[in-house]
Amino acid sequence: MKNNTATTIGLSALEADRKFSEVPVWSYRFTVTPWQSDEDSTKRCRRMARMVSVNNGWIPATELDAYTLITVKPVKQLEYEFKGEKLALLNSESLTLTCCDNKQREAIERLINQDIQQAARQLARGRNDIEADQEYGNAIISEIESSTRITVKSDYLSVFQTLQLAPKLLACGTLLLELNIKHRILANPEITLEWVIQKRPEWLKKIDQVRHVYSEFNKGFTVAKFAGIDQSASPETEIDGLGKTILEYHQEKALASKKQLANAAHSSVIHVRYGKRNESVMHLAALVQPMFDFDTLQQIDSSLLNKLAKHLKWPIQERLHTANRLAKGLYLPFFAIKFNSLEFVNYERLSVKPDIQLHFHKGVADNERAVLRLKAFSNMTRQKVIPLIVGKHSDAEQDVIFSKIKKAYETCQSFCSEKLPPLTKLPEPIISADALDQRLNNTGNRFENAILLIALANQDPKKQIRDVAFSHKIATQFMRYDHSPNHYSDSYYHNLAAGLFSKGGGQLCAIENMPGDSDLFIGLDMGGTTTRSPGFAFLFTREGAQLGWQLADRQKGERMNDEALGLLLQKSLTLYKKAHNGDFPKRITLHRDGKFYESLDIIKAFSEQHQVEVDVLEVLKSGGNCSRSSPLKRQ
């Protein structure tokens, strides 16, 4: 870097060594007997495509429409039968798909994704340090040894560095392979659900999903929903309609090892559900493992989760190099392509940062620091600032902490052109998130239209306190009172005051010439990793004005459910229209803090209903696990 004028940009992706502007495929009309008219056509097509793939060396196959299957190479077998269904392929013909057509580009991408899964397994078979699996429809590559970055040890789980491979075919024909590197929590090999039943029975009500201890070719380790223990059954119980016992069924499948089958002979019987099926099937507890996600760990072993969380932060450069190392040598067998690294490129800052002019109360400048002399563009909209201290302290200690709170408030006043909302009298400290919840329930509307300025220590439950405040629709700004003395510099208080001012509804500056055509920006966060955490969205206009924030109901895990997402988008649009005399935004950009697990179908339906373009971007941070730009538009 020269004179501090350049910055390094890393792209977590590989690029295919050829273009996919046009892709030759073979198309087949098909018939299925019996034909279930009430079945979803996409589900039927993909089930038939898998039948074709399984019987032709796992050749990539997918649907083009409700009655047409396509493959990357011609198939010889045209008739198939499986579990009472008969499939016949008709009218074989060659066809060329083009990536400039959205529907055809999505079909090409599905074919490539299947080939990537084959490539990942081939890569794993040729190396002794990785294994391949599937997750959320994409291939994943995991290191066999647990991550050396995680020093926390556990007797029942391990953490692995895992790479998810997601193809992104652009309209220009360029194929990018997105490298989503993250940590994956898995039960140790000897930890089965039978172990939980015998050693940790209190965990059973907290475990939502289980995973087979064995893998199936081209399917990986199947995951199912745990539906409970069957006290009336044993491994020798006969399966209805099969004429064999549960144990015999697994012995004949021969997917489990001899040791696993020997343990299964003395196993408890459980019920599990696969996919979206309502009916459950019997399984053996010794042949499945419990799945440990953040939500489960929060309930069964929160202290371990807190220790792990400190190590899950992952510097960007290290993540990029690890991703490239794990994917090195990947080769797609059916499409016969390799991938090239996208080298880190140094760009001049001016080419990365647009030339934007910012309006303040007393003038125009090109950076936010000018607020110190030009004053904020508009004042806070919250009507009061309520100080709050967490923990038990002596009167003298409270006085010291409150002096830091007042310094933050006074710094905030220093860049305001008007008088700030008043800083109220210091209330009694709280000792926990539950104590705050109880106080808010008992005080009615006293905290309405206020912002809490909360002083706490490093060990205090910040996330839980934040979630409680959000659930009561109260804005918060946190500050630490236990930093070393030299940490409390002018810069510290300026940053803290800027957060307090902005979250309190103030606008530091207005943007004069915002690039692009997005009128509304929505910042989406799930608010935490537990079922107590609400999802929320903070809203900004293209000028930088805050429209406030919208709160969704408490969600489970890191995915907002479809109904909550749709409602949140609708509320955000209503708030924008209210502030703009009923006008609709031309375009909405949704920034997702972390991976976007939510439904793109909900986004698409919202976009079509209101005729508003929507872009979705995953915001990658040092602790995140992937970054994706505009998946709806596939730009």
XYZ file of C-alpha atoms in Angstrom:
635
model
C 0.000 0.000 0.000
C 1.247 3.454 -0.851
C 0.688 6.431 1.428
C -2.312 4.739 2.948
C -4.359 5.445 -0.229
C -5.291 1.884 -1.171
C -7.214 -0.860 0.495
C -7.284 -4.625 -0.026
C -10.483 -6.317 -1.153
C -10.883 -10.062 -0.864
C -13.477 -12.005 -2.853
C -14.565 -15.276 -1.282
C -15.191 -17.021 -4.585
C -13.575 -18.948 -7.428
C -14.234 -18.433 -11.139
C -14.830 -21.237 -13.672
C -12.260 -21.544 -16.438
C -14.914 -21.133 -19.148
C -18.147 -19.238 -19.796
C -21.652 -20.696 -19.557
C -23.374 -18.320 -21.964
C -24.855 -21.302 -23.828
C -25.150 -24.844 -22.442
C -26.182 -27.866 -24.568
C -28.499 -30.302 -22.760
C -30.840 -33.177 -23.633
C -34.520 -32.695 -22.901
C -37.203 -35.324 -22.318
C -40.947 -35.070 -21.916
C -42.027 -37.479 -19.208
C -45.045 -39.335 -17.875
C -45.531 -40.773 -14.400
C -47.891 -43.592 -13.423
C -49.840 -43.150 -11.212
C -50.185 -39.389 -11.761
C -51.063 -37.505 -8.565
C -52.851 -34.375 -9.763
C -52.703 -32.685 -6.351
C -48.912 -33.054 -6.018
C -46.695 -29.983 -6.356
C -45.263 -30.088 -9.896
C -41.768 -28.928 -8.889
C -41.559 -31.592 -6.181
C -42.692 -34.259 -8.669
C -40.212 -33.154 -11.342
C -37.252 -33.143 -8.983
C -38.147 -36.566 -7.624
C -38.251 -37.901 -11.196
C -34.993 -36.118 -12.050
C -33.319 -37.814 -9.095
C -34.605 -41.190 -10.285
C -32.987 -40.552 -13.677
C -29.758 -39.375 -12.056
C -29.476 -42.365 -9.679
C -29.876 -44.854 -12.535
C -27.391 -43.140 -14.876
C -24.235 -42.732 -12.821
C -25.515 -39.659 -10.975
C -25.679 -37.604 -14.140
C -26.943 -34.075 -13.336
C -30.661 -33.855 -14.110
C -33.346 -31.295 -13.296
C -36.657 -29.890 -14.530
C -37.173 -27.226 -17.178
C -40.932 -27.062 -16.766
C -43.719 -29.172 -15.254
C -43.426 -31.857 -17.963
C -39.807 -31.614 -19.125
C -36.593 -33.023 -17.644
C -33.122 -32.069 -18.839
C -29.761 -33.837 -18.442
C -26.207 -32.804 -19.308
C -25.723 -35.954 -21.419
C -28.141 -38.314 -23.198
C -29.412 -41.262 -21.147
C -29.910 -44.771 -22.524
C -32.525 -45.977 -20.066
C -35.923 -44.389 -20.774
C -38.145 -46.304 -18.337
C -37.840 -46.515 -14.553
C -39.773 -47.929 -11.642
C -39.362 -47.182 -7.952
C -41.717 -47.761 -5.011
C -44.743 -48.314 -7.264
C -44.102 -45.326 -9.535
C -43.329 -45.794 -13.225
C -41.473 -43.075 -15.112
C -41.201 -42.955 -18.909
C -39.018 -40.484 -20.821
C -40.301 -39.441 -24.261
C -39.345 -37.245 -27.220
C -35.624 -36.974 -26.598
C -34.027 -33.952 -28.271
C -30.962 -31.768 -27.909
C -31.525 -28.258 -26.609
C -29.327 -25.233 -25.928
C -29.996 -23.241 -22.767
C -28.910 -19.605 -22.515
C -27.951 -17.862 -19.301
C -29.552 -14.582 -20.360
C -32.961 -16.221 -19.794
C -33.714 -16.234 -16.021
C -35.576 -19.564 -16.013
C -32.944 -21.321 -18.114
C -30.093 -19.810 -16.093
C -31.617 -21.182 -12.887
C -31.884 -24.648 -14.513
C -28.229 -24.490 -15.587
C -27.247 -23.481 -12.064
C -29.090 -26.494 -10.596
C -27.249 -28.842 -12.983
C -23.921 -27.254 -12.055
C -24.764 -27.544 -8.361
C -25.284 -31.311 -8.736
C -21.946 -31.610 -10.541
C -20.261 -29.654 -7.738
C -21.548 -32.246 -5.262
C -19.919 -34.969 -7.378
C -16.728 -32.916 -7.578
C -16.591 -32.423 -3.811
C -16.841 -36.181 -3.219
C -14.147 -36.890 -5.799
C -11.924 -34.294 -4.157
C -12.471 -35.832 -0.711
C -11.682 -39.347 -2.009
C -8.341 -38.078 -3.320
C -7.306 -36.348 -0.080
C -6.917 -37.586 3.480
C -7.665 -34.299 5.280
C -11.261 -33.591 4.212
C -14.677 -35.211 3.791
C -17.667 -34.171 1.662
C -21.318 -33.826 2.617
C -24.413 -31.752 1.747
C -26.167 -28.947 3.590
C -29.072 -26.752 2.492
C -28.834 -28.248 -0.997
C -25.151 -27.359 -1.486
C -21.974 -29.403 -1.277
C -19.855 -28.873 1.815
C -16.239 -29.816 2.477
C -15.168 -30.292 6.086
C -11.794 -30.905 7.646
C -11.594 -34.356 9.239
C -9.735 -33.060 12.273
C -11.475 -30.580 14.578
C -10.555 -26.923 14.209
C -7.268 -25.874 15.791
C -8.736 -22.381 16.137
C -11.143 -23.592 18.829
C -9.267 -24.254 22.058
C -12.406 -24.984 24.085
C -12.711 -28.733 24.708
C -15.882 -30.746 25.249
C -16.522 -34.421 25.958
C -19.535 -34.579 23.647
C -18.973 -32.225 20.678
C -16.283 -30.832 18.394
C -16.067 -27.842 16.062
C -14.894 -28.220 12.451
C -13.878 -25.794 9.723
C -16.411 -26.295 6.941
C -16.693 -24.876 3.437
C -20.035 -24.594 1.638
C -19.832 -24.461 -2.179
C -22.607 -22.443 -3.829
C -22.626 -21.774 -7.609
C -23.653 -18.331 -8.843
C -24.198 -18.114 -12.610
C -24.308 -14.521 -13.803
C -26.349 -13.300 -16.765
C -23.124 -12.657 -18.675
C -22.210 -16.365 -18.510
C -19.557 -16.087 -15.803
C -19.765 -18.882 -13.236
C -18.621 -18.008 -9.733
C -18.257 -20.597 -7.003
C -19.102 -18.911 -3.723
C -16.936 -20.130 -0.831
C -18.858 -19.863 2.418
C -16.428 -20.789 5.177
C -17.717 -21.300 8.706
C -17.442 -23.421 11.828
C -19.694 -26.454 12.168
C -20.668 -28.003 15.502
C -21.010 -31.809 15.470
C -21.419 -34.470 18.118
C -18.306 -36.552 18.778
C -18.328 -39.939 16.961
C -19.249 -41.948 20.064
C -22.092 -39.594 21.057
C -25.394 -41.016 19.828
C -28.939 -40.292 20.906
C -28.751 -43.528 22.908
C -25.871 -41.931 24.859
C -28.107 -38.928 25.556
C -30.940 -41.213 26.708
C -28.647 -43.048 29.118
C -26.331 -40.220 30.252
C -28.185 -36.921 29.702
C -31.931 -37.704 29.631
C -32.743 -34.116 30.649
C -31.467 -32.991 27.225
C -34.091 -34.933 25.256
C -36.748 -32.213 25.409
C -34.211 -29.698 24.087
C -32.992 -31.727 21.080
C -34.855 -30.863 17.911
C -32.903 -32.676 15.184
C -30.812 -35.818 14.800
C -28.371 -36.991 12.134
C -27.683 -40.509 10.852
C -24.349 -41.910 12.048
C -23.884 -43.328 8.539
C -23.882 -41.601 5.168
C -25.482 -42.622 1.899
C -23.773 -42.179 -1.447
C -24.628 -38.797 -2.977
C -26.935 -37.945 -0.051
C -24.480 -37.427 2.791
C -25.599 -37.681 6.406
C -29.388 -37.428 6.489
C -30.921 -35.098 9.083
C -34.356 -35.737 10.617
C -36.596 -34.163 13.242
C -36.606 -35.998 16.570
C -40.209 -36.904 17.480
C -39.732 -38.852 20.735
C -38.975 -42.271 22.250
C -41.178 -45.320 21.648
C -41.192 -47.138 24.995
C -43.316 -49.985 23.590
C -40.902 -50.981 20.804
C -37.490 -52.674 20.603
C -34.943 -53.327 17.828
C -36.779 -56.636 17.264
C -40.096 -54.883 16.560
C -41.350 -55.677 13.064
C -41.856 -52.770 10.633
C -45.370 -52.633 9.223
C -45.494 -53.788 5.609
C -41.848 -54.836 5.354
C -41.894 -58.199 7.116
C -38.622 -57.497 8.885
C -37.541 -55.993 12.192
C -36.028 -52.549 12.633
C -32.615 -54.094 13.272
C -32.876 -56.436 10.269
C -33.792 -53.486 8.065
C -30.589 -51.659 8.992
C -28.500 -54.821 8.754
C -29.718 -55.395 5.198
C -29.059 -51.784 4.183
C -25.457 -52.292 5.400
C -24.809 -48.557 5.721
C -23.803 -48.648 9.393
C -20.536 -50.241 10.552
C -20.413 -53.591 12.354
C -19.735 -51.829 15.652
C -22.659 -49.460 15.127
C -24.996 -52.353 14.292
C -23.812 -54.259 17.366
C -24.706 -51.259 19.530
C -28.018 -50.931 17.707
C -29.057 -54.421 18.855
C -29.509 -52.994 22.375
C -30.807 -49.574 21.343
C -33.897 -47.618 22.326
C -36.442 -47.115 19.567
C -37.278 -43.529 18.576
C -39.546 -41.798 16.092
C -38.224 -39.301 13.541
C -39.717 -37.200 10.746
C -37.990 -36.561 7.421
C -38.384 -33.381 5.417
C -41.858 -31.861 5.547
C -43.645 -35.137 6.229
C -46.119 -35.189 9.085
C -45.915 -38.912 9.701
C -43.043 -40.297 11.766
C -41.068 -43.497 11.266
C -39.226 -45.743 13.722
C -35.461 -45.550 14.036
C -32.799 -46.715 16.471
C -31.308 -44.209 18.896
C -27.877 -45.841 18.567
C -27.846 -45.055 14.833
C -28.472 -41.308 15.076
C -26.603 -38.441 16.693
C -28.053 -35.320 18.333
C -27.614 -32.082 16.386
C -26.168 -29.223 18.432
C -27.078 -25.807 17.059
C -26.828 -22.522 18.975
C -30.399 -22.739 20.196
C -29.951 -26.265 21.567
C -26.650 -25.422 23.231
C -28.133 -22.305 24.800
C -30.655 -24.542 26.550
C -28.492 -27.521 27.515
C -25.062 -25.981 28.077
C -25.059 -22.185 27.881
C -21.645 -21.870 29.540
C -20.038 -23.967 26.785
C -21.811 -21.918 24.107
C -20.485 -18.680 25.607
C -16.948 -20.074 25.615
C -17.260 -21.266 22.009
C -18.700 -17.952 20.825
C -15.520 -16.116 21.816
C -13.499 -18.300 19.426
C -15.886 -18.251 16.451
C -14.735 -14.812 15.303
C -12.630 -15.395 12.219
C -10.407 -12.742 10.566
C -11.410 -12.130 6.956
C -8.020 -12.823 5.377
C -7.596 -16.074 7.302
C -11.061 -17.216 6.265
C -10.376 -16.487 2.594
C -7.108 -18.419 2.591
C -8.695 -21.369 4.432
C -11.550 -21.462 1.912
C -9.177 -21.532 -1.048
C -7.066 -24.248 0.586
C -10.066 -26.522 1.184
C -11.388 -26.075 -2.374
C -8.028 -26.492 -4.089
C -8.152 -29.070 -6.896
C -11.937 -29.066 -7.359
C -12.902 -30.377 -10.817
C -16.438 -30.801 -12.190
C -16.580 -34.233 -13.911
C -19.657 -33.814 -16.147
C -19.034 -30.210 -17.219
C -15.249 -30.776 -17.295
C -14.293 -27.465 -15.718
C -11.798 -26.237 -13.165
C -11.865 -23.109 -11.050
C -9.350 -20.304 -10.835
C -8.686 -18.171 -7.796
C -9.822 -14.583 -7.808
C -6.685 -12.821 -6.679
C -6.857 -10.119 -4.022
C -6.691 -6.799 -5.849
C -5.585 -3.435 -4.562
C -7.972 -0.666 -5.590
C -7.582 3.047 -5.105
C -9.908 4.188 -2.360
C -11.639 6.600 -4.723
C -12.740 3.693 -6.909
C -14.278 1.937 -3.903
C -15.721 4.901 -2.015
C -18.010 7.083 -4.160
C -17.616 10.863 -3.965
C -20.538 11.670 -1.666
C -21.380 15.077 -0.234
C -22.894 15.152 3.247
C -25.225 17.903 4.437
C -25.000 19.071 8.057
C -26.891 21.773 9.929
C -24.331 24.466 9.102
C -22.837 23.300 5.820
C -21.556 20.517 3.554
C -18.557 18.168 3.970
C -17.333 14.802 2.712
C -17.035 12.867 6.007
C -19.053 12.316 9.171
C -16.453 13.851 11.491
C -17.535 17.264 10.262
C -20.528 16.967 12.581
C -18.261 18.209 15.399
C -18.073 21.677 13.785
C -21.098 21.771 11.447
C -23.574 20.186 13.892
C -26.065 17.403 13.191
C -28.547 17.660 10.321
C -31.607 16.971 12.509
C -32.188 16.352 16.194
C -33.196 13.228 18.108
C -36.848 12.195 17.990
C -36.845 10.161 21.219
C -38.215 12.305 24.021
C -35.873 11.284 26.835
C -32.615 9.505 27.572
C -32.823 7.114 30.523
C -29.524 6.085 32.159
C -29.284 2.557 33.547
C -26.517 0.691 35.363
C -26.212 -3.094 35.432
C -24.957 -4.886 38.537
C -24.620 -4.283 42.276
C -22.423 -1.315 43.207
C -21.694 0.931 46.145
C -22.864 4.552 46.032
C -19.342 5.712 45.268
C -19.028 3.213 42.395
C -22.387 4.302 40.980
C -21.234 7.927 41.045
C -18.140 7.064 38.989
C -20.168 5.071 36.461
C -22.831 7.784 36.215
C -20.128 10.368 35.516
C -19.169 8.360 32.402
C -22.817 8.201 31.350
C -23.117 11.987 31.709
C -19.903 12.480 29.702
C -21.421 10.467 26.840
C -24.631 12.523 27.019
C -22.725 15.827 27.101
C -20.588 14.748 24.122
C -23.787 13.988 22.249
C -25.035 17.495 23.057
C -21.810 18.997 21.682
C -22.719 18.205 18.074
C -26.405 19.096 18.312
C -27.795 22.407 17.089
C -30.733 22.077 19.494
C -31.114 20.985 23.086
C -31.098 17.215 23.550
C -34.002 15.346 25.147
C -33.387 15.390 28.914
C -31.216 12.838 30.709
C -33.505 11.532 33.429
C -32.660 10.759 37.026
C -30.621 7.578 37.527
C -32.984 4.731 38.503
C -32.022 1.749 40.655
C -29.551 -0.592 38.884
C -30.725 -3.912 37.451
C -28.942 -7.206 38.051
C -30.260 -9.267 35.110
C -32.285 -9.234 31.904
C -35.230 -10.755 33.778
C -35.086 -7.904 36.294
C -35.286 -5.398 33.421
C -38.214 -7.292 31.900
C -40.071 -7.226 35.225
C -39.408 -3.518 35.711
C -40.613 -2.650 32.222
C -43.762 -4.698 32.754
C -44.444 -2.866 36.011
C -43.757 0.708 34.853
C -46.299 0.932 32.034
C -45.523 3.660 29.488
C -42.787 5.377 31.501
C -40.166 4.164 29.006
C -42.286 4.900 25.935
C -40.460 6.901 23.247
C -37.231 6.798 25.259
C -33.759 5.416 24.673
C -31.875 3.533 27.385
C -28.199 4.452 27.864
C -26.972 1.317 29.627
C -23.629 1.008 31.417
C -22.429 -2.542 32.050
C -19.323 -4.700 32.463
C -17.845 -7.211 30.045
C -19.358 -10.208 31.861
C -22.897 -8.799 31.987
C -25.588 -10.352 29.707
C -25.665 -7.630 27.055
C -27.499 -9.644 24.392
C -30.219 -10.805 26.770
C -30.753 -7.252 28.051
C -30.883 -5.929 24.478
C -33.455 -8.585 23.517
C -35.683 -7.658 26.472
C -35.521 -3.970 25.549
C -36.343 -4.740 21.912
C -39.314 -6.845 22.949
C -40.667 -3.747 24.738
C -39.903 -1.591 21.656
C -37.258 0.423 23.477
C -34.071 1.603 21.768
C -30.759 0.979 23.559
C -27.194 2.242 23.533
C -24.655 0.260 25.581
C -21.388 1.425 27.071
C -18.761 -0.374 29.134
C -17.778 1.085 32.505
C -14.893 -1.365 33.131
C -12.425 -0.389 30.393
C -8.958 0.714 31.402
C -8.804 4.490 32.162
C -6.885 5.377 28.979
C -9.676 3.838 26.874
C -12.060 6.711 27.682
C -10.673 9.122 25.104
C -12.478 11.823 23.139
C -12.703 9.394 20.216
C -14.430 6.807 22.433
C -17.051 9.298 23.603
C -17.557 10.669 20.069
C -18.352 7.173 18.736
C -20.558 6.392 21.720
C -22.437 9.676 21.375
C -22.942 9.112 17.640
C -24.571 5.763 18.416
C -26.788 7.283 21.104
C -27.804 10.147 18.836
C -28.607 7.947 15.821
C -30.501 5.280 17.762
C -32.437 8.076 19.429
C -33.788 9.138 16.038
C -31.249 11.838 15.234
C -29.664 12.272 11.802
C -25.988 13.190 11.805
C -26.026 14.143 8.132
C -28.043 13.874 4.918
C -26.607 12.325 1.749
C -26.822 14.604 -1.295
C -25.867 12.307 -4.180
C -26.318 8.693 -3.069
C -25.225 6.336 -5.905
C -27.615 3.666 -7.159
C -31.408 3.765 -7.200
C -32.374 2.263 -3.821
C -34.769 4.506 -1.918
C -35.142 2.361 1.202
C -32.469 0.410 3.071
C -33.496 -2.255 5.582
C -30.953 -3.653 8.024
C -32.187 -7.074 9.171
C -30.858 -8.835 12.277
C -32.160 -11.799 14.236
C -31.186 -10.192 17.532
C -29.383 -13.251 18.933
C -29.253 -17.046 18.829
C -32.030 -18.070 21.200
C -35.776 -18.492 20.948
C -36.142 -15.442 23.218
C -34.562 -13.199 20.607
C -36.777 -11.028 18.401
C -35.811 -10.239 14.835
C -35.727 -6.556 13.957
C -35.088 -4.254 11.038
C -33.676 -0.727 11.062
C -34.858 1.518 8.230
C -33.004 4.265 6.340
C -33.861 6.321 3.269
C -31.354 7.048 0.496
C -30.765 10.488 2.023
C -29.615 8.856 5.270
C -32.745 9.692 7.241
C -33.861 7.119 9.783
C -37.401 5.858 9.623
C -36.985 3.964 12.884
C -37.069 0.208 13.312
C -39.547 -2.619 12.972
C -39.706 -5.539 15.385
C -40.654 -9.098 14.437
C -41.945 -11.687 16.884
C -39.440 -13.772 18.781
C -37.828 -16.207 16.391
C -36.190 -19.590 16.780
C -32.551 -19.751 15.753
C -31.038 -17.713 12.927
C -33.965 -17.886 10.463
C -36.945 -15.573 10.499
C -40.111 -17.474 9.653
C -41.979 -16.664 6.443
C -44.954 -14.939 8.038
C -42.750 -12.704 10.208
C -40.536 -11.751 7.245
C -43.512 -10.857 5.068
C -45.077 -8.781 7.848
C -41.812 -6.991 8.566
C -41.418 -6.038 4.892
C -45.011 -4.827 4.758
C -44.568 -2.681 7.891
C -41.349 -1.211 6.487
C -43.082 -0.279 3.225
C -45.980 1.295 5.118
C -43.584 3.400 7.193
C -41.764 4.589 4.060
C -45.035 5.548 2.331
C -46.195 7.417 5.434
C -43.000 9.498 5.415
C -43.170 10.148 1.632
C -46.794 11.200 1.053
C -47.881 7.746 -0.085
C -45.109 7.290 -2.684
C -43.546 3.853 -3.173
C -39.761 3.350 -3.165
C -38.308 2.502 -6.585
C -36.012 -0.092 -5.063
C -35.397 -1.633 -1.649
C -32.045 -2.968 -0.479
C -32.169 -5.430 2.408
C -28.914 -5.938 4.284
C -28.943 -9.200 6.259
C -26.547 -9.324 9.212
C -25.205 -12.831 8.597
C -26.366 -15.555 6.238
C -29.773 -15.104 4.598
C -31.552 -18.319 5.633
C -34.933 -16.693 5.021
C -37.203 -17.501 2.073
C -36.447 -15.792 -1.232
C -39.981 -16.774 -2.301
C -41.351 -14.345 0.310
C -39.081 -11.588 -1.030
C -40.142 -12.356 -4.606
C -43.852 -12.386 -3.727
C -43.509 -9.036 -1.924
C -41.630 -7.581 -4.915
C -44.274 -8.735 -7.396
C -47.201 -7.643 -5.222
C -45.949 -4.062 -4.824
C -43.961 -3.760 -8.083
C -40.839 -2.825 -6.113
C -37.403 -4.178 -6.980
C -35.704 -5.827 -3.980
C -32.005 -6.590 -3.555
C -30.778 -8.833 -0.735
C -27.208 -8.641 0.508
C -25.602 -10.777 3.192
C -23.262 -8.677 5.294
C -20.022 -10.517 5.990
C -18.187 -9.717 9.223
C -15.255 -11.372 10.940
C -17.567 -13.746 12.793
C -20.022 -14.357 9.936
C -20.100 -17.251 7.547
C -20.814 -15.982 4.044
C -21.531 -13.064 1.763
C -24.003 -12.962 -1.093
C -25.130 -10.110 -3.300
C -28.622 -9.744 -4.754
C -29.647 -13.421 -4.796
C -33.173 -12.504 -5.910
C -31.992 -10.763 -9.041
C -28.924 -13.038 -9.413
C -26.888 -10.022 -10.474
